[in-house]
Structures are given as structure tokens and as C-alpha cells.
Tab-separated table of C-alpha atoms in Angstrom:
chain	number	residue	atom	x	y	z
A	1	MET	CA	27.549	7.926	11.218
A	2	ALA	CA	25.309	4.947	11.586
A	3	SER	CA	21.519	5.298	12.098
A	4	TYR	CA	19.509	3.401	14.425
A	5	GLU	CA	17.514	0.145	13.050
A	6	ILE	CA	14.138	1.352	11.650
A	7	GLU	CA	12.285	-0.663	14.483
A	8	ILE	CA	13.913	1.899	16.998
A	9	ILE	CA	13.252	4.592	14.661
A	10	LEU	CA	9.660	3.778	14.426
A	11	ASN	CA	9.218	3.361	18.189
A	12	ARG	CA	10.091	6.807	18.932
A	13	GLN	CA	7.936	8.134	16.196
A	14	LEU	CA	5.165	6.177	18.117
A	15	ALA	CA	6.424	7.519	21.470
A	16	ASP	CA	6.431	11.039	20.061
A	17	CYS	CA	2.458	10.557	19.171
A	18	LEU	CA	1.499	9.168	22.680
A	19	SER	CA	0.375	11.090	25.809
A	20	ILE	CA	1.740	8.585	28.044
A	21	PRO	CA	5.357	8.545	29.284
A	22	VAL	CA	7.527	6.360	27.186
A	23	PHE	CA	11.268	5.613	27.428
A	24	ILE	CA	13.459	3.622	24.812
A	25	THR	CA	16.758	2.340	25.897
A	26	ASP	CA	19.537	0.312	23.532
A	27	THR	CA	20.174	-3.070	24.400
A	28	ALA	CA	22.805	-1.883	27.188
A	29	GLY	CA	20.167	0.196	28.939
A	30	ASN	CA	21.203	3.411	27.808
A	31	LEU	CA	18.283	5.898	27.317
A	32	ILE	CA	18.216	6.826	23.637
A	33	PHE	CA	14.925	8.672	23.850
A	34	TYR	CA	12.063	9.721	25.911
A	35	ASN	CA	8.880	11.632	24.933
A	36	GLU	CA	7.377	14.883	26.304
A	37	PRO	CA	5.156	13.231	28.626
A	38	ALA	CA	8.240	11.354	30.329
A	39	ASP	CA	9.547	14.785	30.998
A	40	LYS	CA	7.634	15.077	34.198
A	41	ILE	CA	9.113	12.023	35.583
A	42	LEU	CA	12.579	12.795	34.637
A	43	GLY	CA	12.238	16.319	35.518
A	44	THR	CA	14.008	17.202	32.341
A	45	SER	CA	13.586	17.103	28.545
A	46	PHE	CA	15.136	15.154	25.640
A	47	GLU	CA	15.939	18.408	23.964
A	48	ASP	CA	17.740	19.258	27.080
A	49	THR	CA	19.593	16.074	27.967
A	50	GLY	CA	19.766	14.201	24.595
A	51	GLU	CA	20.868	10.447	25.156
A	52	MET	CA	21.897	9.365	28.823
A	53	LYS	CA	24.097	6.615	29.897
A	54	VAL	CA	22.459	3.920	32.118
A	55	GLU	CA	24.433	4.825	34.982
A	56	GLU	CA	23.192	8.298	34.694
A	57	TRP	CA	19.521	8.040	34.140
A	58	SER	CA	19.001	5.110	36.419
A	59	THR	CA	19.813	7.011	39.381
A	60	ILE	CA	17.088	9.499	38.799
A	61	PHE	CA	14.508	7.153	39.724
A	62	LYS	CA	13.857	5.912	43.193
A	63	PRO	CA	11.829	3.042	43.018
A	64	LEU	CA	10.096	1.554	46.133
A	65	ASP	CA	7.983	-1.196	47.309
A	66	GLU	CA	4.805	-1.059	49.006
A	67	ALA	CA	6.490	-0.651	52.327
A	68	GLY	CA	8.508	2.101	51.165
A	69	ALA	CA	11.649	0.009	50.914
A	70	PRO	CA	13.992	0.612	47.883
A	71	LEU	CA	13.395	-1.714	45.132
A	72	PRO	CA	16.673	-3.529	43.692
A	73	PRO	CA	17.385	-3.245	40.159
A	74	GLU	CA	16.557	-6.828	39.185
A	75	GLY	CA	12.873	-5.860	40.435
A	76	LEU	CA	12.191	-3.564	37.889
A	77	PRO	CA	10.395	-4.447	34.530
A	78	LEU	CA	12.746	-2.713	32.220
A	79	VAL	CA	15.938	-4.213	33.807
A	80	ASN	CA	14.234	-7.666	33.627
A	81	THR	CA	13.337	-7.116	29.565
A	82	LEU	CA	16.986	-5.912	29.031
A	83	SER	CA	18.078	-9.336	30.667
A	84	ASP	CA	15.693	-11.778	29.301
A	85	GLN	CA	14.231	-10.019	26.266
A	86	LEU	CA	10.638	-10.515	27.389
A	87	PRO	CA	7.969	-8.232	28.470
A	88	HIS	CA	7.385	-7.427	32.136
A	89	HIS	CA	4.797	-5.451	34.204
A	90	LYS	CA	4.858	-4.300	37.631
A	91	VAL	CA	3.274	-1.951	39.782
A	92	PHE	CA	5.427	-0.082	42.388
A	93	TRP	CA	6.014	3.317	43.820
A	94	ILE	CA	8.615	6.030	42.826
A	95	GLU	CA	9.721	9.182	44.825
A	96	SER	CA	8.647	11.792	42.626
A	97	LEU	CA	10.665	15.325	42.026
A	98	LYS	CA	8.349	17.032	44.769
A	99	GLY	CA	9.314	14.195	47.232
A	100	ALA	CA	6.063	12.197	47.489
A	101	ASN	CA	5.546	8.678	46.667
A	102	GLU	CA	3.624	8.030	43.540
A	103	LYS	CA	2.161	4.648	42.605
A	104	ILE	CA	2.687	3.789	39.019
A	105	SER	CA	2.809	0.817	36.887
A	106	VAL	CA	5.442	0.010	34.159
A	107	THR	CA	5.039	-2.313	31.235
A	108	SER	CA	8.338	-3.046	29.402
A	109	TYR	CA	8.853	-4.839	26.167
A	110	PRO	CA	11.733	-5.953	24.119
A	111	ILE	CA	12.381	-4.462	20.435
A	112	ILE	CA	13.036	-7.692	18.439
A	113	GLY	CA	13.611	-6.639	14.946
A	114	ARG	CA	12.591	-8.258	11.618
A	115	ASN	CA	15.614	-10.626	11.643
A	116	GLY	CA	14.876	-11.717	15.206
A	117	LYS	CA	17.622	-9.513	16.615
A	118	PHE	CA	17.254	-7.802	19.996
A	119	LEU	CA	17.645	-4.119	19.449
A	120	GLY	CA	16.427	-2.322	22.557
A	121	ALA	CA	13.552	-1.918	25.110
A	122	VAL	CA	10.752	0.317	25.643
A	123	ALA	CA	9.283	1.222	29.150
A	124	ILE	CA	5.727	2.819	29.466
A	125	PHE	CA	4.807	4.188	32.661
A	126	TRP	CA	0.945	4.177	33.334
A	127	ASN	CA	-0.529	6.354	35.737
A	128	THR	CA	-2.090	4.461	38.801
A	129	GLN	CA	-4.519	6.138	40.746
A	130	ASP	CA	-6.614	3.096	42.172
A	131	THR	CA	-5.586	0.421	44.659
B	1	MET	CA	29.473	3.031	-13.250
B	2	LYS	CA	26.626	3.768	-15.782
B	3	ILE	CA	23.345	4.238	-14.392
B	4	ALA	CA	20.273	3.893	-16.795
B	5	ILE	CA	16.558	4.787	-15.696
B	6	LYS	CA	14.056	2.288	-17.105
B	7	GLY	CA	11.018	2.851	-15.154
B	8	VAL	CA	10.346	5.908	-12.763
B	9	ARG	CA	6.257	5.713	-12.152
B	10	GLY	CA	4.863	4.677	-8.729
B	11	SER	CA	1.859	2.537	-7.952
B	12	ILE	CA	0.747	1.604	-11.457
B	13	PRO	CA	2.315	2.168	-15.112
B	14	THR	CA	0.665	4.987	-17.253
B	15	SER	CA	0.521	4.977	-20.994
B	16	SER	CA	-0.248	8.288	-22.207
B	17	PRO	CA	1.045	11.304	-24.276
B	18	GLU	CA	0.609	13.268	-21.019
B	19	THR	CA	3.126	11.268	-19.134
B	20	SER	CA	5.457	9.973	-21.706
B	21	PHE	CA	7.938	12.658	-21.224
B	22	PHE	CA	8.963	11.499	-17.792
B	23	GLY	CA	7.711	7.753	-18.520
B	24	GLY	CA	4.979	5.515	-17.671
B	25	HIS	CA	6.778	2.358	-16.627
B	26	THR	CA	7.160	1.317	-12.923
B	27	SER	CA	10.179	1.262	-11.198
B	28	CYS	CA	13.540	-0.201	-12.677
B	29	VAL	CA	17.164	0.998	-12.843
B	30	THR	CA	20.323	-0.579	-14.249
B	31	VAL	CA	23.755	-0.135	-13.038
B	32	LYS	CA	26.512	-1.301	-15.431
B	33	GLU	CA	30.213	-1.667	-14.979
B	34	GLY	CA	32.015	-3.600	-17.692
B	35	ASP	CA	30.182	-6.807	-18.132
B	36	TRP	CA	28.239	-6.698	-15.006
B	37	GLN	CA	24.955	-5.322	-14.585
B	38	LEU	CA	22.473	-4.840	-11.417
B	39	ILE	CA	18.963	-4.476	-12.252
B	40	LEU	CA	17.307	-2.502	-9.269
B	41	ASP	CA	13.819	-3.638	-8.942
B	42	GLY	CA	11.424	-5.301	-11.497
B	43	GLY	CA	8.668	-2.918	-12.152
B	44	SER	CA	7.266	-2.690	-15.666
B	45	GLY	CA	10.536	-0.780	-16.802
B	46	ILE	CA	12.314	-4.147	-16.839
B	47	GLN	CA	10.981	-4.840	-20.275
B	48	LYS	CA	13.412	-2.218	-21.737
B	49	VAL	CA	16.471	-4.069	-19.826
B	50	SER	CA	18.763	-6.112	-22.041
B	51	SER	CA	21.691	-8.267	-20.673
B	52	PRO	CA	25.532	-7.285	-21.415
B	53	GLU	CA	27.207	-9.192	-23.863
B	54	GLY	CA	29.391	-11.897	-22.741
B	55	THR	CA	27.758	-13.063	-19.714
B	56	ASP	CA	24.942	-15.131	-18.664
B	57	ARG	CA	24.248	-13.877	-15.107
B	58	VAL	CA	21.255	-11.645	-14.178
B	59	ASP	CA	21.094	-9.844	-10.757
B	60	ILE	CA	17.887	-8.423	-9.992
B	61	LEU	CA	17.803	-6.455	-6.524
B	62	LEU	CA	14.139	-5.555	-5.220
B	63	THR	CA	13.821	-3.188	-2.768
B	64	HIS	CA	10.425	-4.878	-1.577
B	65	LEU	CA	7.659	-6.888	-3.328
B	66	HIS	CA	4.885	-4.481	-4.017
B	67	MET	CA	3.446	-4.868	-7.241
B	68	ASP	CA	4.756	-2.188	-8.829
B	69	HIS	CA	8.113	-3.409	-7.961
B	70	ILE	CA	7.715	-6.837	-9.301
B	71	GLN	CA	5.110	-6.740	-11.994
B	72	GLY	CA	7.630	-6.883	-14.857
B	73	LEU	CA	9.487	-9.940	-13.525
B	74	GLY	CA	6.983	-12.243	-15.202
B	75	PHE	CA	7.802	-10.747	-18.507
B	76	PHE	CA	11.515	-10.531	-18.182
B	77	ASN	CA	12.961	-12.873	-20.956
B	78	PRO	CA	16.082	-14.144	-18.886
B	79	LEU	CA	13.805	-15.850	-16.636
B	80	PHE	CA	12.525	-18.195	-19.378
B	81	ASP	CA	16.123	-18.748	-20.787
B	82	PRO	CA	17.702	-21.908	-19.432
B	83	SER	CA	21.034	-20.669	-20.348
B	84	LYS	CA	20.691	-17.839	-17.739
B	85	GLU	CA	21.723	-17.743	-14.118
B	86	VAL	CA	19.283	-15.315	-12.525
B	87	HIS	CA	19.834	-14.149	-9.006
B	88	ILE	CA	16.923	-12.205	-7.211
B	89	TRP	CA	17.826	-10.522	-3.850
B	90	ALA	CA	15.059	-8.978	-1.815
B	91	PRO	CA	14.185	-8.247	1.876
B	92	ALA	CA	13.604	-11.001	3.989
B	93	SER	CA	10.200	-11.182	6.065
B	94	ALA	CA	10.129	-12.376	9.484
B	95	THR	CA	7.534	-15.000	8.657
B	96	GLN	CA	7.937	-16.355	5.060
B	97	SER	CA	10.808	-17.122	2.836
B	98	LEU	CA	11.216	-14.803	-0.463
B	99	ARG	CA	10.344	-17.847	-2.557
B	100	VAL	CA	6.866	-18.199	-0.939
B	101	ARG	CA	6.175	-14.651	-1.189
B	102	LEU	CA	7.379	-14.290	-4.872
B	103	ASN	CA	5.417	-17.393	-5.564
B	104	ARG	CA	2.115	-15.486	-4.886
B	105	TYR	CA	2.666	-13.478	-8.074
B	106	LEU	CA	4.406	-15.920	-10.089
B	107	SER	CA	1.677	-18.388	-9.733
B	108	PRO	CA	-1.804	-19.072	-11.038
B	109	PRO	CA	-4.310	-17.331	-11.060
B	110	LEU	CA	-2.184	-14.118	-11.339
B	111	PHE	CA	0.540	-15.650	-13.536
B	112	PRO	CA	0.197	-18.650	-15.559
B	113	VAL	CA	3.656	-20.079	-14.857
B	114	HIS	CA	4.848	-21.239	-11.460
B	115	ILE	CA	8.113	-20.001	-10.194
B	116	ARG	CA	9.275	-23.645	-9.862
B	117	ASP	CA	8.813	-24.078	-13.570
B	118	LEU	CA	10.865	-20.993	-14.704
B	119	PRO	CA	13.434	-22.589	-16.913
B	120	CYS	CA	16.327	-20.166	-15.859
B	121	LYS	CA	18.783	-21.213	-13.174
B	122	LEU	CA	17.268	-19.222	-10.345
B	123	THR	CA	18.714	-18.470	-6.824
B	124	LEU	CA	16.694	-16.584	-4.471
B	125	HIS	CA	18.677	-14.338	-1.652
B	126	ASP	CA	16.707	-13.309	1.350
B	127	ILE	CA	18.711	-9.950	2.382
B	128	SER	CA	18.136	-7.462	5.305
B	129	ASN	CA	20.657	-5.282	6.704
B	130	SER	CA	23.327	-6.705	4.613
B	131	SER	CA	26.354	-6.192	2.858
B	132	PHE	CA	27.337	-8.190	-0.329
B	133	GLU	CA	29.438	-8.028	-3.490
B	134	ILE	CA	28.388	-8.770	-7.035
B	135	GLY	CA	31.148	-8.642	-9.482
B	136	PRO	CA	32.680	-5.048	-9.161
B	137	PHE	CA	29.739	-3.560	-7.122
B	138	SER	CA	29.676	-3.372	-3.207
B	139	ILE	CA	26.193	-3.335	-2.188
B	140	VAL	CA	24.411	-2.383	1.206
B	141	SER	CA	20.959	-2.787	1.944
B	142	ARG	CA	19.142	-1.580	4.939
B	143	PHE	CA	15.629	-1.543	6.010
B	144	VAL	CA	13.822	1.823	5.352
B	145	ILE	CA	10.405	2.970	6.579
B	146	HIS	CA	7.652	1.804	4.116
B	147	PRO	CA	5.003	-0.639	4.676
B	148	GLY	CA	6.210	-4.201	4.704
B	149	PRO	CA	9.829	-5.468	4.478
B	150	THR	CA	11.414	-2.762	2.343
B	151	VAL	CA	15.255	-1.835	1.919
B	152	GLY	CA	17.119	0.748	0.106
B	153	PHE	CA	20.172	0.069	-1.463
B	154	ARG	CA	23.847	1.929	-1.765
B	155	VAL	CA	25.871	0.535	-4.564
B	156	THR	CA	29.714	1.438	-4.606
B	157	CYS	CA	31.895	0.676	-7.572
B	158	GLY	CA	35.426	2.128	-8.550
B	159	GLY	CA	34.901	4.971	-5.744
B	160	ALA	CA	31.544	6.219	-6.924
B	161	VAL	CA	28.411	5.829	-4.701
B	162	MET	CA	24.813	5.513	-5.688
B	163	ALA	CA	21.820	5.037	-3.418
B	164	TYR	CA	18.483	3.820	-4.476
B	165	ILE	CA	15.431	4.394	-1.962
B	166	PRO	CA	12.467	4.570	-4.426
B	167	ASP	CA	9.605	3.865	-1.704
B	168	HIS	CA	10.419	5.603	1.487
B	169	GLU	CA	8.951	7.816	4.010
B	170	PRO	CA	11.633	9.169	6.473
B	171	ALA	CA	9.539	12.033	7.483
B	172	LEU	CA	6.968	9.863	9.030
B	173	GLY	CA	6.022	11.170	12.691
B	174	PRO	CA	4.560	14.209	14.391
B	175	LYS	CA	7.732	16.132	13.667
B	176	GLY	CA	8.505	15.269	10.120
B	177	LEU	CA	12.192	14.459	8.946
B	178	LEU	CA	14.265	14.682	12.204
B	179	ASN	CA	17.395	16.678	12.279
B	180	GLU	CA	19.821	13.820	13.866
B	181	ALA	CA	21.441	11.534	11.584
B	182	LYS	CA	20.852	8.514	13.546
B	183	TRP	CA	17.387	8.914	13.763
B	184	ILE	CA	16.771	9.283	10.209
B	185	SER	CA	15.787	6.153	8.201
B	186	GLY	CA	17.999	5.764	5.096
B	187	PHE	CA	20.782	8.041	6.120
B	188	ASP	CA	23.469	5.423	5.967
B	189	LEU	CA	22.409	4.557	2.602
B	190	ALA	CA	22.491	8.245	1.178
B	191	GLU	CA	25.306	9.703	3.242
B	192	ASN	CA	27.695	11.692	0.638
B	193	ALA	CA	26.418	9.520	-2.182
B	194	ASP	CA	27.265	10.809	-5.520
B	195	LEU	CA	23.676	10.094	-6.890
B	196	LEU	CA	20.548	9.426	-4.814
B	197	LEU	CA	17.227	8.317	-6.485
B	198	HIS	CA	14.839	8.889	-4.009
B	199	ASP	CA	10.957	8.519	-3.537
B	200	ALA	CA	9.170	11.970	-4.206
B	201	GLN	CA	5.735	10.626	-5.021
B	202	PHE	CA	3.883	13.553	-3.853
B	203	THR	CA	3.654	17.300	-3.292
B	204	GLN	CA	3.889	18.708	0.083
B	205	GLU	CA	0.159	19.408	-0.275
B	206	GLU	CA	-0.907	15.861	-1.358
B	207	TYR	CA	1.345	14.467	1.234
B	208	MET	CA	-0.715	15.741	4.172
B	209	GLY	CA	-3.474	13.679	3.011
B	210	ARG	CA	-1.346	10.500	2.663
B	211	ILE	CA	0.877	10.219	5.696
B	212	GLY	CA	1.764	6.720	6.611
B	213	TRP	CA	1.309	5.412	2.814
B	214	GLY	CA	5.033	4.958	2.762
B	215	HIS	CA	6.007	7.583	0.391
B	216	SER	CA	7.655	11.004	0.323
B	217	CYS	CA	6.804	14.326	-0.764
B	218	MET	CA	9.379	16.113	-3.356
B	219	GLU	CA	10.300	18.748	-0.394
B	220	ASP	CA	11.145	15.809	1.930
B	221	SER	CA	13.089	14.207	-0.666
B	222	ILE	CA	15.097	17.316	-1.071
B	223	ARG	CA	15.633	17.900	2.672
B	224	LEU	CA	16.965	14.250	3.194
B	225	ALA	CA	19.336	14.814	0.211
B	226	GLU	CA	20.798	18.021	1.743
B	227	PHE	CA	20.982	16.492	5.071
B	228	THR	CA	22.923	13.558	3.958
B	229	GLY	CA	25.149	15.607	1.829
B	230	VAL	CA	24.358	13.931	-1.541
B	231	LYS	CA	25.775	15.417	-4.687
B	232	LYS	CA	22.864	14.964	-7.184
B	233	LEU	CA	19.195	13.996	-6.229
B	234	LEU	CA	16.924	12.340	-8.997
B	235	MET	CA	13.269	12.458	-7.460
B	236	THR	CA	11.653	9.272	-8.718
B	237	HIS	CA	8.352	7.110	-8.243
B	238	HIS	CA	6.238	9.722	-9.904
B	239	ASP	CA	2.503	9.639	-9.034
B	240	PRO	CA	0.682	8.022	-12.085
B	241	LEU	CA	-1.683	10.943	-11.841
B	242	HIS	CA	0.995	13.542	-12.319
B	243	SER	CA	1.149	14.502	-15.991
B	244	ASN	CA	4.245	15.994	-17.888
B	245	SER	CA	3.054	19.557	-17.323
B	246	LYS	CA	2.430	18.963	-13.632
B	247	LEU	CA	5.722	17.686	-12.981
B	248	LYS	CA	7.273	20.465	-14.652
B	249	GLU	CA	5.620	23.032	-13.116
B	250	PHE	CA	6.225	21.164	-9.531
B	251	LEU	CA	10.048	21.324	-10.379
B	252	ALA	CA	9.984	24.742	-11.643
B	253	LEU	CA	8.393	25.981	-8.252
B	254	LEU	CA	10.822	23.671	-6.293
B	255	LYS	CA	13.549	25.326	-8.158
B	256	SER	CA	12.585	28.858	-7.665
B	257	LYS	CA	12.285	28.445	-3.879
B	258	HIS	CA	15.293	26.600	-3.454
B	259	THR	CA	18.426	28.207	-1.907
B	260	GLY	CA	20.640	25.512	-1.290
B	261	GLN	CA	23.466	23.896	-3.505
B	262	LEU	CA	21.885	20.590	-4.068
B	263	ASP	CA	21.754	19.502	-7.785
B	264	PHE	CA	18.130	17.950	-7.999
B	265	ASP	CA	15.927	17.075	-10.989
B	266	LEU	CA	13.165	14.507	-11.740
B	267	ALA	CA	14.099	11.122	-12.700
B	268	ARG	CA	13.205	10.751	-16.588
B	269	GLU	CA	12.973	7.182	-18.221
B	270	GLY	CA	15.992	6.729	-20.737
B	271	ILE	CA	18.340	9.251	-19.303
B	272	GLU	CA	21.773	7.708	-18.507
B	273	ILE	CA	24.332	8.983	-15.958
B	274	GLU	CA	27.969	7.863	-15.633
B	275	LEU	CA	29.691	7.989	-12.170
B	276	GLY	CA	33.085	7.894	-11.298
């Protein structure tokens, strides 16, 4: 079995130590890890789901703009990072599991390994309670 | 292929009757097949390495450039022999060539001779997650968890496999060694190897105060070997403060607690193992 690159493994280990939700994907957008604080957003745990295909986990989110209209995928930071291998940041709303709209900010960054190879991406969800 | 242990000590060489049973030289192992020889790491143990008859080629594979893995290079005779063709293979950095990084040591004031003035025919190879052949050996290198660019090696020859990961902390993280193959640093290198030489610098108790230093405790080394299905584990990179008696005591305790089938031992300078 081929193991993940060290850069991916170390990102997971870091995510495991953080109290903010972190999602890690491969280069195709498949969710290969999310930490415990991310459980609340997905409504499930990594221990239960394991890895999730991009088409599976992307439907869990319902990203909305300020007016409550659905955001297209190309408006999302992680999608942009997977596309252009650059960091992105955006504030938007998601429909929570309870049905309420929650304002969040998301920072995504590419994992570029030592040899300059694009290995995957990380999205960090920040709680946004002000403006 | 024949594996010979030339240096087993981590960090700094030791010279004392209290460490001489296991040995005081820093990391170096040779792998021989016929007229071909690989030298794994250039710690002080490299002083005891001689070249096979009938060849002018010398291949040195460095896991990384920490001092205990390169300090013997400047005192290795083939580097000063114009008839020798020396190849040094070592992990690439994202910012500087292998030549520049090796030159930090092989230049004044640390060393009197510049790397450019070495009389041998020197070729430097920057490697990463690479696969390459040297004579009868098929070699795979993979980055592993250790501070700075560091690789481990998997050497295959005639159906036998040895893995060499002397500096490695696969259990780094809040949950220790994970139970999924693809999330384990070094898994591909060690999987089903006939022999694994692996970092085991600390005891479990010592490791708790040294997390993140890039090394393993003996218990994690054993866990990794069991999980990857290796046939024999030799634990190496012994802490310079671990005397003969301490190491023997640690090993006896590990053996008394161990219930699995893994054949494990502590690496000792001078021992040779024939594989295949």
C-alpha cells in the first residue's frame, strides 16, 4: 500500500492538534482527513466515515452568499486552491445542520511538497461572529 | 546481499568501554553484493569501510545531512584518491543544492579541504522520493519524518529486501503511530522487508520528553516493524548516554514484555547479516 507523502501526513498530525476545523483533500478534492472540530460541520466523524469522495462530501455543505443565494463551487476557496494551487480566503454563509445560516470564513492553502509538487489542499474554517 | 554494521550511535560518537559492546561510531552500514557495495550514511563508522577489490566506484547514500551522518566523510580515504569514482546520493532541499549544503561541512573553518578540491571523481545526486539502480541493487528513497530533508532507503537485491531508516519519528502527533498504512511515514520503505534497521534512540519514558526531536523510542520502532510485517528488526541510532549495560537491560525488558512473533535485536558494530 502506498502511503501518503510526508507533507500530507504532517498536515494531518498538525490538524489533529488544533481546536479549529481543518479539512485535508488530495489533488482531486477527495476528503482524505478532517479533524474532530470539523465533526460539527460535517455532522459525522472521520472515524465513522473515513475518506470521502469529492462528490460525496461537497454536497454536505450548502454555501450561501450574503443574500442567502447558493454560491457556485468556483466561489469557494478550496475549489479555487485545487484549481490554481494558490491560497484563498473568503467569508460566506453555510446552512448549519440545524437549518440556521452560519457565517464563516475559510482559508485554504495548497500543500506544495519539497520537490515543488502539488500534493493536496487544506481548508481551515474560522468561526466568524462579528460583521 | 551482505549487510555489515559499521556505526550504530546517534548524535555523537562515544569512546568508552561502557559503550564498546554495541559500539561508539555514528551511523554507517554497508550493503555488499559481489563487487558492488553501498555505503549507507557517512557517520564516523565509515572509517572502517573498505572498498571491494576490483572496483574504483564508491556509492555513499546519505539519509540526511545531520552531522552524525556525514562527519566521517572528510576522513574517508576514497575521497582523496584520484582513481576513485565517488557518488554521493542524498536528499534534495527545496532551496539549495546538495553541493552547497555538503560544502558547509567540507570547507574551512569546519574542514581544511574544500569539496571542490577533493581529488576523487565526485558526482553528487540530489534525490527525493526516487527509485534508482546501482549495480545489482534496486533502491527506493522516500522522505520520512525527521527535521530537515531526510529519506529512508529500501534496497532490493536478488529477491531480498533491507530497509534503512536510522532517523525517524513516525509516531509524531497526538495519537502516536497511526493504524492506517497510508498514514504512516516510512511504511512503503519497510513493508515486508527481510531486515529493517530503524531508529530506536530512546526508551518510551525518555521519548515523552523529546517529542519532535525526530527520533523514535524502542517501543514505537517495534510497533512499526510489526505493523509493516518485517521479518527482522535491528534497532539502531543508540543514544550516546546509553551504556552497554543499559541497552542490554532495555532489550531484556522489551523481550520479556513482547508477545508477538517479531525477531528484534539491538544493532551492534561488527555484526554481519546475509540476506537472500
